[in-house]
Amino acid sequence: MTKKLCLALIFLLPLSSGCHKKDKNPLKDIDADKFLVRTEKAQTRDITEEILLAGSVKALEEAVLYPRVPGKLYKNLLHEGDRVKKDQPVALIERDEVGVVYEPAPVPSTINGVIGRIYRDPGENVTPSTEIALVVNQEQVRVKVDVPEQYTQQVYIGQPAFLSVEAFPNTSFQGKVYKIAPVIDPNTRTNAIEIMVDNKEGKLKSGMFAHVRLVVGRKPNALSVSRQALQKDEVSASSYYVFVPQQGNAKRVNVMPGLQTIDFAEIKSGLKPGEHVINFGLYGLKDGSKIQESASAAAGS
């Protein structure tokens, strides 16, 4: 038994040794005291600064219709979705006065549009304050959004805006700012604006939730780096810096940023076009830290 066990062990040793040789540590060439980093070149590009907002879609024109006289709803002349013209009767009211006979009183539409809602059924008692129907004109729609106070000076009438809704996730609807509130809401520190969008195809419907992108700044041919390369000073909130590789070490360079987007940050001073900056492996990196550049560093992120 002992002889057979020894032979089995002798046979397995070369196999074990062979398997061990095939295991290769992909990080074996990286020094333990160096930061694995990746770099990019500072370069010029066109930068567009946008803010993301949200609001509800509403028809540009909406009208709730009321009866002119009290009585009972005699008949609804139109249904939801029917088109209606201004002054066209939408419903008839039967006046309820003993001993007097009246012709049914019409409830006319006050605008051109579409019947959005019918609120009452025939036979219900109504008064001049009872809502009978809702008429909407959705050839143009509006979206009300609240702009943070710091961007109020960058908003103007006619400013382009882009909408998206869940019903059409791959479609961007272009509109423009057509109303700006003259005051700031003291509770939210925001400025209410309204965006108008042409809706001839009728895709946008009143009540939809809309995401809005508002362009608040453009800078052509701006020297910039990726947003993750720009670092904010922990002590001074107004100071920014980047790390540049220099003879195997990371060197901190103070910079002055300009426009910032989700992807890029403009650099007004501190860098030159073509200069390399570190954009990966920044965690724990300090001025003077030893670094090792790797083109495959992103694979480990």
mmCIF file of C-alpha atoms in Angstrom:
data_model
loop_
_atom_site.group_PDB
_atom_site.id
_atom_site.type_symbol
_atom_site.label_atom_id
_atom_site.label_comp_id
_atom_site.label_asym_id
_atom_site.label_seq_id
_atom_site.Cartn_x
_atom_site.Cartn_y
_atom_site.Cartn_z
ATOM 1 C CA MET A 1 0.000 0.000 0.000
ATOM 2 C CA THR A 2 2.793 2.433 0.933
ATOM 3 C CA LYS A 3 4.635 1.697 -2.328
ATOM 4 C CA LYS A 4 1.504 2.409 -4.407
ATOM 5 C CA LEU A 5 0.909 5.695 -2.544
ATOM 6 C CA CYS A 6 4.474 6.834 -3.174
ATOM 7 C CA LEU A 7 4.149 6.082 -6.901
ATOM 8 C CA ALA A 8 0.886 8.085 -7.077
ATOM 9 C CA LEU A 9 2.479 11.067 -5.400
ATOM 10 C CA ILE A 10 5.495 10.922 -7.718
ATOM 11 C CA PHE A 11 3.113 10.855 -10.733
ATOM 12 C CA LEU A 12 1.051 13.816 -9.505
ATOM 13 C CA LEU A 13 3.980 16.107 -8.668
ATOM 14 C CA PRO A 14 4.914 16.910 -12.301
ATOM 15 C CA LEU A 15 1.246 17.629 -13.113
ATOM 16 C CA SER A 16 0.929 19.980 -10.146
ATOM 17 C CA SER A 17 4.154 21.680 -11.128
ATOM 18 C CA GLY A 18 2.923 22.103 -14.716
ATOM 19 C CA CYS A 19 -0.379 23.688 -13.632
ATOM 20 C CA HIS A 20 1.467 26.137 -11.411
ATOM 21 C CA LYS A 21 3.606 27.293 -14.323
ATOM 22 C CA LYS A 22 0.501 28.131 -16.376
ATOM 23 C CA ASP A 23 -0.839 30.523 -13.684
ATOM 24 C CA LYS A 24 0.385 33.985 -14.543
ATOM 25 C CA ASN A 25 -0.248 36.973 -12.340
ATOM 26 C CA PRO A 26 -1.271 39.856 -14.636
ATOM 27 C CA LEU A 27 -0.050 42.357 -12.046
ATOM 28 C CA LYS A 28 3.354 40.748 -11.421
ATOM 29 C CA ASP A 29 5.134 43.520 -13.324
ATOM 30 C CA ILE A 30 3.583 46.252 -11.174
ATOM 31 C CA ASP A 31 5.583 47.450 -8.195
ATOM 32 C CA ALA A 32 3.658 47.302 -4.947
ATOM 33 C CA ASP A 33 4.635 50.863 -4.028
ATOM 34 C CA LYS A 34 3.393 52.378 -7.303
ATOM 35 C CA PHE A 35 -0.063 53.566 -8.319
ATOM 36 C CA LEU A 36 -1.375 52.015 -11.513
ATOM 37 C CA VAL A 37 -2.698 54.949 -13.542
ATOM 38 C CA ARG A 38 -3.974 55.852 -16.964
ATOM 39 C CA THR A 39 -3.488 59.189 -18.684
ATOM 40 C CA GLU A 40 -5.077 61.299 -21.378
ATOM 41 C CA LYS A 41 -4.087 64.399 -23.326
ATOM 42 C CA ALA A 42 -5.628 67.778 -22.613
ATOM 43 C CA GLN A 43 -7.237 68.825 -25.882
ATOM 44 C CA THR A 44 -9.556 71.386 -27.392
ATOM 45 C CA ARG A 45 -13.193 70.511 -28.064
ATOM 46 C CA ASP A 46 -16.579 72.204 -28.238
ATOM 47 C CA ILE A 47 -18.254 72.106 -24.820
ATOM 48 C CA THR A 48 -21.963 72.535 -24.198
ATOM 49 C CA GLU A 49 -23.124 73.037 -20.617
ATOM 50 C CA GLU A 50 -26.607 71.717 -19.876
ATOM 51 C CA ILE A 51 -28.813 71.461 -16.813
ATOM 52 C CA LEU A 52 -31.275 68.612 -16.341
ATOM 53 C CA LEU A 53 -34.790 69.496 -15.214
ATOM 54 C CA ALA A 54 -38.180 67.791 -14.987
ATOM 55 C CA GLY A 55 -41.815 68.801 -15.318
ATOM 56 C CA SER A 56 -45.254 67.827 -16.578
ATOM 57 C CA VAL A 57 -46.569 68.319 -20.098
ATOM 58 C CA LYS A 58 -49.659 70.520 -20.428
ATOM 59 C CA ALA A 59 -51.597 71.696 -23.444
ATOM 60 C CA LEU A 60 -50.792 75.269 -24.399
ATOM 61 C CA GLU A 61 -54.522 75.995 -24.254
ATOM 62 C CA GLU A 62 -56.905 74.293 -21.842
ATOM 63 C CA ALA A 63 -60.487 75.256 -21.029
ATOM 64 C CA VAL A 64 -62.901 73.831 -18.483
ATOM 65 C CA LEU A 65 -66.492 74.295 -19.633
ATOM 66 C CA TYR A 66 -69.314 75.285 -17.262
ATOM 67 C CA PRO A 67 -73.087 75.590 -17.816
ATOM 68 C CA ARG A 68 -74.556 79.067 -17.928
ATOM 69 C CA VAL A 69 -77.734 78.020 -16.146
ATOM 70 C CA PRO A 70 -78.649 75.529 -13.383
ATOM 71 C CA GLY A 71 -80.591 72.383 -14.152
ATOM 72 C CA LYS A 72 -79.931 68.798 -15.230
ATOM 73 C CA LEU A 73 -77.471 67.575 -17.810
ATOM 74 C CA TYR A 74 -79.726 66.554 -20.673
ATOM 75 C CA LYS A 75 -77.153 65.230 -23.138
ATOM 76 C CA ASN A 76 -73.445 65.127 -23.938
ATOM 77 C CA LEU A 77 -73.131 65.980 -27.622
ATOM 78 C CA LEU A 78 -69.470 64.934 -27.975
ATOM 79 C CA HIS A 79 -67.183 62.263 -26.569
ATOM 80 C CA GLU A 80 -63.617 62.267 -25.273
ATOM 81 C CA GLY A 81 -61.204 62.546 -28.179
ATOM 82 C CA ASP A 82 -63.670 64.341 -30.484
ATOM 83 C CA ARG A 83 -62.494 67.563 -32.109
ATOM 84 C CA VAL A 84 -64.438 70.688 -31.291
ATOM 85 C CA LYS A 85 -64.505 74.268 -32.562
ATOM 86 C CA LYS A 86 -64.913 77.436 -30.572
ATOM 87 C CA ASP A 87 -68.614 78.157 -29.752
ATOM 88 C CA GLN A 88 -69.647 74.630 -30.779
ATOM 89 C CA PRO A 89 -72.079 73.067 -28.232
ATOM 90 C CA VAL A 90 -70.550 70.264 -26.171
ATOM 91 C CA ALA A 91 -73.566 69.469 -23.942
ATOM 92 C CA LEU A 92 -77.177 70.499 -23.347
ATOM 93 C CA ILE A 93 -78.670 71.554 -20.006
ATOM 94 C CA GLU A 94 -82.372 71.119 -19.229
ATOM 95 C CA ARG A 95 -83.504 73.959 -16.999
ATOM 96 C CA ASP A 96 -85.455 72.840 -13.978
ATOM 97 C CA GLU A 97 -88.128 75.441 -13.255
ATOM 98 C CA VAL A 98 -91.739 74.471 -12.479
ATOM 99 C CA GLY A 99 -94.320 75.890 -14.880
ATOM 100 C CA VAL A 100 -91.775 77.243 -17.351
ATOM 101 C CA VAL A 101 -90.640 75.511 -20.545
ATOM 102 C CA TYR A 102 -87.188 76.302 -21.914
ATOM 103 C CA GLU A 103 -85.214 75.021 -24.835
ATOM 104 C CA PRO A 104 -82.199 73.001 -23.642
ATOM 105 C CA ALA A 105 -79.342 75.438 -22.954
ATOM 106 C CA PRO A 106 -76.077 74.662 -24.796
ATOM 107 C CA VAL A 107 -72.666 74.510 -23.129
ATOM 108 C CA PRO A 108 -70.337 75.889 -25.832
ATOM 109 C CA SER A 109 -66.595 75.346 -26.152
ATOM 110 C CA THR A 110 -64.535 78.461 -25.568
ATOM 111 C CA ILE A 111 -61.541 77.313 -27.680
ATOM 112 C CA ASN A 112 -60.693 75.116 -30.661
ATOM 113 C CA GLY A 113 -59.310 71.743 -29.637
ATOM 114 C CA VAL A 114 -60.141 68.217 -28.535
ATOM 115 C CA ILE A 115 -62.457 66.968 -25.794
ATOM 116 C CA GLY A 116 -60.016 65.825 -23.124
ATOM 117 C CA ARG A 117 -62.471 64.863 -20.386
ATOM 118 C CA ILE A 118 -66.240 64.552 -19.918
ATOM 119 C CA TYR A 119 -66.978 65.075 -16.235
ATOM 120 C CA ARG A 120 -70.761 64.525 -15.960
ATOM 121 C CA ASP A 121 -73.370 61.973 -17.053
ATOM 122 C CA PRO A 122 -76.870 62.791 -18.333
ATOM 123 C CA GLY A 123 -79.383 63.272 -15.520
ATOM 124 C CA GLU A 124 -76.955 64.810 -13.041
ATOM 125 C CA ASN A 125 -77.872 68.096 -11.414
ATOM 126 C CA VAL A 126 -75.556 70.937 -12.405
ATOM 127 C CA THR A 127 -75.007 74.587 -11.505
ATOM 128 C CA PRO A 128 -72.937 77.330 -13.144
ATOM 129 C CA SER A 129 -69.980 76.174 -10.998
ATOM 130 C CA THR A 130 -70.192 72.520 -12.129
ATOM 131 C CA GLU A 131 -67.422 71.304 -14.461
ATOM 132 C CA ILE A 132 -68.943 69.744 -17.584
ATOM 133 C CA ALA A 133 -65.958 69.041 -19.847
ATOM 134 C CA LEU A 134 -62.283 69.814 -20.496
ATOM 135 C CA VAL A 135 -61.147 71.000 -23.925
ATOM 136 C CA VAL A 136 -57.447 70.974 -24.794
ATOM 137 C CA ASN A 137 -55.504 72.315 -27.759
ATOM 138 C CA GLN A 138 -52.381 70.152 -27.952
ATOM 139 C CA GLU A 139 -50.957 71.345 -31.267
ATOM 140 C CA GLN A 140 -48.516 73.101 -28.993
ATOM 141 C CA VAL A 141 -47.696 71.967 -25.464
ATOM 142 C CA ARG A 142 -45.860 73.546 -22.565
ATOM 143 C CA VAL A 143 -43.690 72.224 -19.761
ATOM 144 C CA LYS A 144 -43.153 74.173 -16.562
ATOM 145 C CA VAL A 145 -39.794 73.583 -14.846
ATOM 146 C CA ASP A 146 -37.887 75.192 -11.979
ATOM 147 C CA VAL A 147 -34.396 76.487 -12.736
ATOM 148 C CA PRO A 148 -31.884 76.702 -9.835
ATOM 149 C CA GLU A 149 -31.106 80.262 -8.814
ATOM 150 C CA GLN A 150 -27.466 80.177 -9.951
ATOM 151 C CA TYR A 151 -28.535 79.657 -13.576
ATOM 152 C CA THR A 152 -31.163 82.417 -13.787
ATOM 153 C CA GLN A 153 -28.846 84.826 -15.598
ATOM 154 C CA GLN A 154 -28.246 82.173 -18.268
ATOM 155 C CA VAL A 155 -31.923 81.688 -19.147
ATOM 156 C CA TYR A 156 -33.629 83.816 -21.804
ATOM 157 C CA ILE A 157 -36.747 83.895 -23.982
ATOM 158 C CA GLY A 158 -36.272 81.751 -27.086
ATOM 159 C CA GLN A 159 -33.567 79.608 -25.486
ATOM 160 C CA PRO A 160 -33.497 76.077 -26.955
ATOM 161 C CA ALA A 161 -34.553 73.153 -24.779
ATOM 162 C CA PHE A 162 -34.859 69.424 -25.437
ATOM 163 C CA LEU A 163 -37.555 67.147 -24.002
ATOM 164 C CA SER A 164 -37.842 63.400 -23.645
ATOM 165 C CA VAL A 165 -40.745 61.292 -22.348
ATOM 166 C CA GLU A 166 -40.949 57.626 -21.403
ATOM 167 C CA ALA A 167 -43.469 56.891 -24.164
ATOM 168 C CA PHE A 168 -40.828 57.812 -26.790
ATOM 169 C CA PRO A 169 -37.454 57.129 -25.128
ATOM 170 C CA ASN A 170 -35.460 57.458 -28.358
ATOM 171 C CA THR A 171 -37.046 60.717 -29.472
ATOM 172 C CA SER A 172 -35.900 64.206 -28.519
ATOM 173 C CA PHE A 173 -38.496 66.982 -28.833
ATOM 174 C CA GLN A 174 -37.052 70.442 -29.341
ATOM 175 C CA GLY A 175 -38.750 73.447 -27.788
ATOM 176 C CA LYS A 176 -37.915 76.934 -26.573
ATOM 177 C CA VAL A 177 -38.339 79.018 -23.450
ATOM 178 C CA TYR A 178 -41.360 81.317 -23.821
ATOM 179 C CA LYS A 179 -42.095 82.405 -20.242
ATOM 180 C CA ILE A 180 -39.836 83.322 -17.317
ATOM 181 C CA ALA A 181 -41.241 84.161 -13.894
ATOM 182 C CA PRO A 182 -40.150 87.632 -12.729
ATOM 183 C CA VAL A 183 -39.388 86.463 -9.171
ATOM 184 C CA ILE A 184 -37.465 83.694 -7.401
ATOM 185 C CA ASP A 185 -39.393 81.276 -5.189
ATOM 186 C CA PRO A 186 -37.986 82.011 -1.694
ATOM 187 C CA ASN A 187 -38.752 78.473 -0.481
ATOM 188 C CA THR A 188 -36.992 76.546 -3.248
ATOM 189 C CA ARG A 189 -34.599 79.242 -4.542
ATOM 190 C CA THR A 190 -35.672 78.446 -8.084
ATOM 191 C CA ASN A 191 -37.024 80.415 -11.031
ATOM 192 C CA ALA A 192 -40.106 78.984 -12.778
ATOM 193 C CA ILE A 193 -39.963 78.961 -16.580
ATOM 194 C CA GLU A 194 -42.204 77.484 -19.263
ATOM 195 C CA ILE A 195 -41.039 75.752 -22.426
ATOM 196 C CA MET A 196 -43.210 75.565 -25.530
ATOM 197 C CA VAL A 197 -42.980 72.639 -27.977
ATOM 198 C CA ASP A 198 -44.693 72.196 -31.357
ATOM 199 C CA ASN A 199 -46.781 69.021 -31.220
ATOM 200 C CA LYS A 200 -48.410 68.731 -34.649
ATOM 201 C CA GLU A 201 -48.059 64.920 -34.587
ATOM 202 C CA GLY A 202 -49.792 64.749 -31.219
ATOM 203 C CA LYS A 203 -47.165 62.504 -29.590
ATOM 204 C CA LEU A 204 -46.932 64.648 -26.459
ATOM 205 C CA LYS A 205 -50.034 64.470 -24.292
ATOM 206 C CA SER A 206 -51.123 66.586 -21.379
ATOM 207 C CA GLY A 207 -50.103 64.919 -18.103
ATOM 208 C CA MET A 208 -46.951 63.207 -19.394
ATOM 209 C CA PHE A 209 -43.801 63.463 -17.267
ATOM 210 C CA ALA A 210 -40.951 65.085 -19.197
ATOM 211 C CA HIS A 211 -37.179 65.259 -18.729
ATOM 212 C CA VAL A 212 -35.769 68.562 -19.952
ATOM 213 C CA ARG A 213 -32.240 69.458 -21.041
ATOM 214 C CA LEU A 214 -31.618 73.182 -21.068
ATOM 215 C CA VAL A 215 -28.472 74.511 -22.741
ATOM 216 C CA VAL A 216 -27.030 77.259 -20.499
ATOM 217 C CA GLY A 217 -23.542 77.664 -21.959
ATOM 218 C CA ARG A 218 -21.382 76.926 -24.991
ATOM 219 C CA LYS A 219 -17.641 77.200 -25.438
ATOM 220 C CA PRO A 220 -16.115 76.315 -28.838
ATOM 221 C CA ASN A 221 -12.518 75.078 -29.019
ATOM 222 C CA ALA A 222 -12.150 74.942 -25.256
ATOM 223 C CA LEU A 223 -9.082 73.285 -23.748
ATOM 224 C CA SER A 224 -10.522 70.495 -21.621
ATOM 225 C CA VAL A 225 -9.962 67.202 -19.842
ATOM 226 C CA SER A 226 -12.316 64.424 -18.796
ATOM 227 C CA ARG A 227 -14.399 65.308 -15.753
ATOM 228 C CA GLN A 228 -12.842 62.588 -13.571
ATOM 229 C CA ALA A 229 -9.365 64.058 -14.095
ATOM 230 C CA LEU A 230 -10.380 67.347 -12.438
ATOM 231 C CA GLN A 231 -10.004 67.211 -8.659
ATOM 232 C CA LYS A 232 -11.453 69.562 -6.041
ATOM 233 C CA ASP A 233 -9.301 70.736 -3.153
ATOM 234 C CA GLU A 234 -10.585 69.348 0.146
ATOM 235 C CA VAL A 235 -9.486 72.438 2.091
ATOM 236 C CA SER A 236 -10.372 75.222 -0.326
ATOM 237 C CA ALA A 237 -13.644 74.502 -2.140
ATOM 238 C CA SER A 238 -12.812 77.063 -4.832
ATOM 239 C CA SER A 239 -9.478 75.437 -5.757
ATOM 240 C CA TYR A 240 -9.055 72.705 -8.359
ATOM 241 C CA TYR A 241 -6.132 70.645 -9.568
ATOM 242 C CA VAL A 242 -5.049 67.773 -11.792
ATOM 243 C CA PHE A 243 -2.211 65.266 -11.593
ATOM 244 C CA VAL A 244 0.312 65.077 -14.426
ATOM 245 C CA PRO A 245 2.908 62.309 -14.838
ATOM 246 C CA GLN A 246 6.480 63.510 -14.401
ATOM 247 C CA GLN A 247 9.433 61.099 -14.456
ATOM 248 C CA GLY A 248 7.525 58.278 -12.801
ATOM 249 C CA ASN A 249 5.820 60.458 -10.218
ATOM 250 C CA ALA A 250 2.470 62.223 -9.956
ATOM 251 C CA LYS A 251 2.756 65.985 -9.889
ATOM 252 C CA ARG A 252 -0.122 68.109 -8.643
ATOM 253 C CA VAL A 253 -0.895 71.085 -10.877
ATOM 254 C CA ASN A 254 -3.390 73.756 -9.864
ATOM 255 C CA VAL A 255 -5.812 74.710 -12.621
ATOM 256 C CA MET A 256 -8.700 77.101 -13.183
ATOM 257 C CA PRO A 257 -11.778 75.318 -14.567
ATOM 258 C CA GLY A 258 -14.492 76.862 -16.733
ATOM 259 C CA LEU A 259 -17.582 75.156 -18.101
ATOM 260 C CA GLN A 260 -18.197 71.690 -16.701
ATOM 261 C CA THR A 261 -20.404 68.992 -18.180
ATOM 262 C CA ILE A 262 -21.065 65.411 -17.177
ATOM 263 C CA ASP A 263 -18.137 64.259 -19.332
ATOM 264 C CA PHE A 264 -15.686 67.157 -19.656
ATOM 265 C CA ALA A 265 -14.279 70.142 -17.795
ATOM 266 C CA GLU A 266 -12.858 73.228 -19.449
ATOM 267 C CA ILE A 267 -9.404 74.277 -18.229
ATOM 268 C CA LYS A 268 -8.857 78.036 -18.443
ATOM 269 C CA SER A 269 -5.319 78.029 -17.063
ATOM 270 C CA GLY A 270 -2.719 75.629 -15.700
ATOM 271 C CA LEU A 271 -2.429 73.237 -18.661
ATOM 272 C CA LYS A 272 -1.304 73.345 -22.266
ATOM 273 C CA PRO A 273 -2.839 71.465 -25.218
ATOM 274 C CA GLY A 274 -1.360 67.983 -25.523
ATOM 275 C CA GLU A 275 -0.173 67.837 -21.919
ATOM 276 C CA HIS A 276 -0.891 64.502 -20.232
ATOM 277 C CA VAL A 277 -3.099 64.281 -17.129
ATOM 278 C CA ILE A 278 -4.007 61.283 -14.987
ATOM 279 C CA ASN A 279 -7.652 60.230 -15.276
ATOM 280 C CA PHE A 280 -7.595 56.750 -13.680
ATOM 281 C CA GLY A 281 -6.077 55.459 -10.444
ATOM 282 C CA LEU A 282 -6.609 58.729 -8.588
ATOM 283 C CA TYR A 283 -7.842 57.265 -5.303
ATOM 284 C CA GLY A 284 -5.193 57.931 -2.642
ATOM 285 C CA LEU A 285 -2.887 59.617 -5.154
ATOM 286 C CA LYS A 286 -0.822 62.484 -3.757
ATOM 287 C CA ASP A 287 1.724 64.945 -5.034
ATOM 288 C CA GLY A 288 4.962 62.992 -5.497
ATOM 289 C CA SER A 289 3.371 59.521 -5.461
ATOM 290 C CA LYS A 290 5.160 56.932 -7.581
ATOM 291 C CA ILE A 291 3.098 55.863 -10.574
ATOM 292 C CA GLN A 292 3.117 53.310 -13.333
ATOM 293 C CA GLU A 293 1.168 54.038 -16.504
ATOM 294 C CA SER A 294 -0.853 51.244 -18.063
ATOM 295 C CA ALA A 295 -3.003 51.306 -21.165
ATOM 296 C CA SER A 296 -5.130 48.511 -19.666
ATOM 297 C CA ALA A 297 -5.754 50.255 -16.359
ATOM 298 C CA ALA A 298 -9.370 50.962 -17.276
ATOM 299 C CA ALA A 299 -10.088 47.236 -17.336
ATOM 300 C CA GLY A 300 -9.629 47.132 -13.583
ATOM 301 C CA SER A 301 -12.025 49.996 -12.866
#
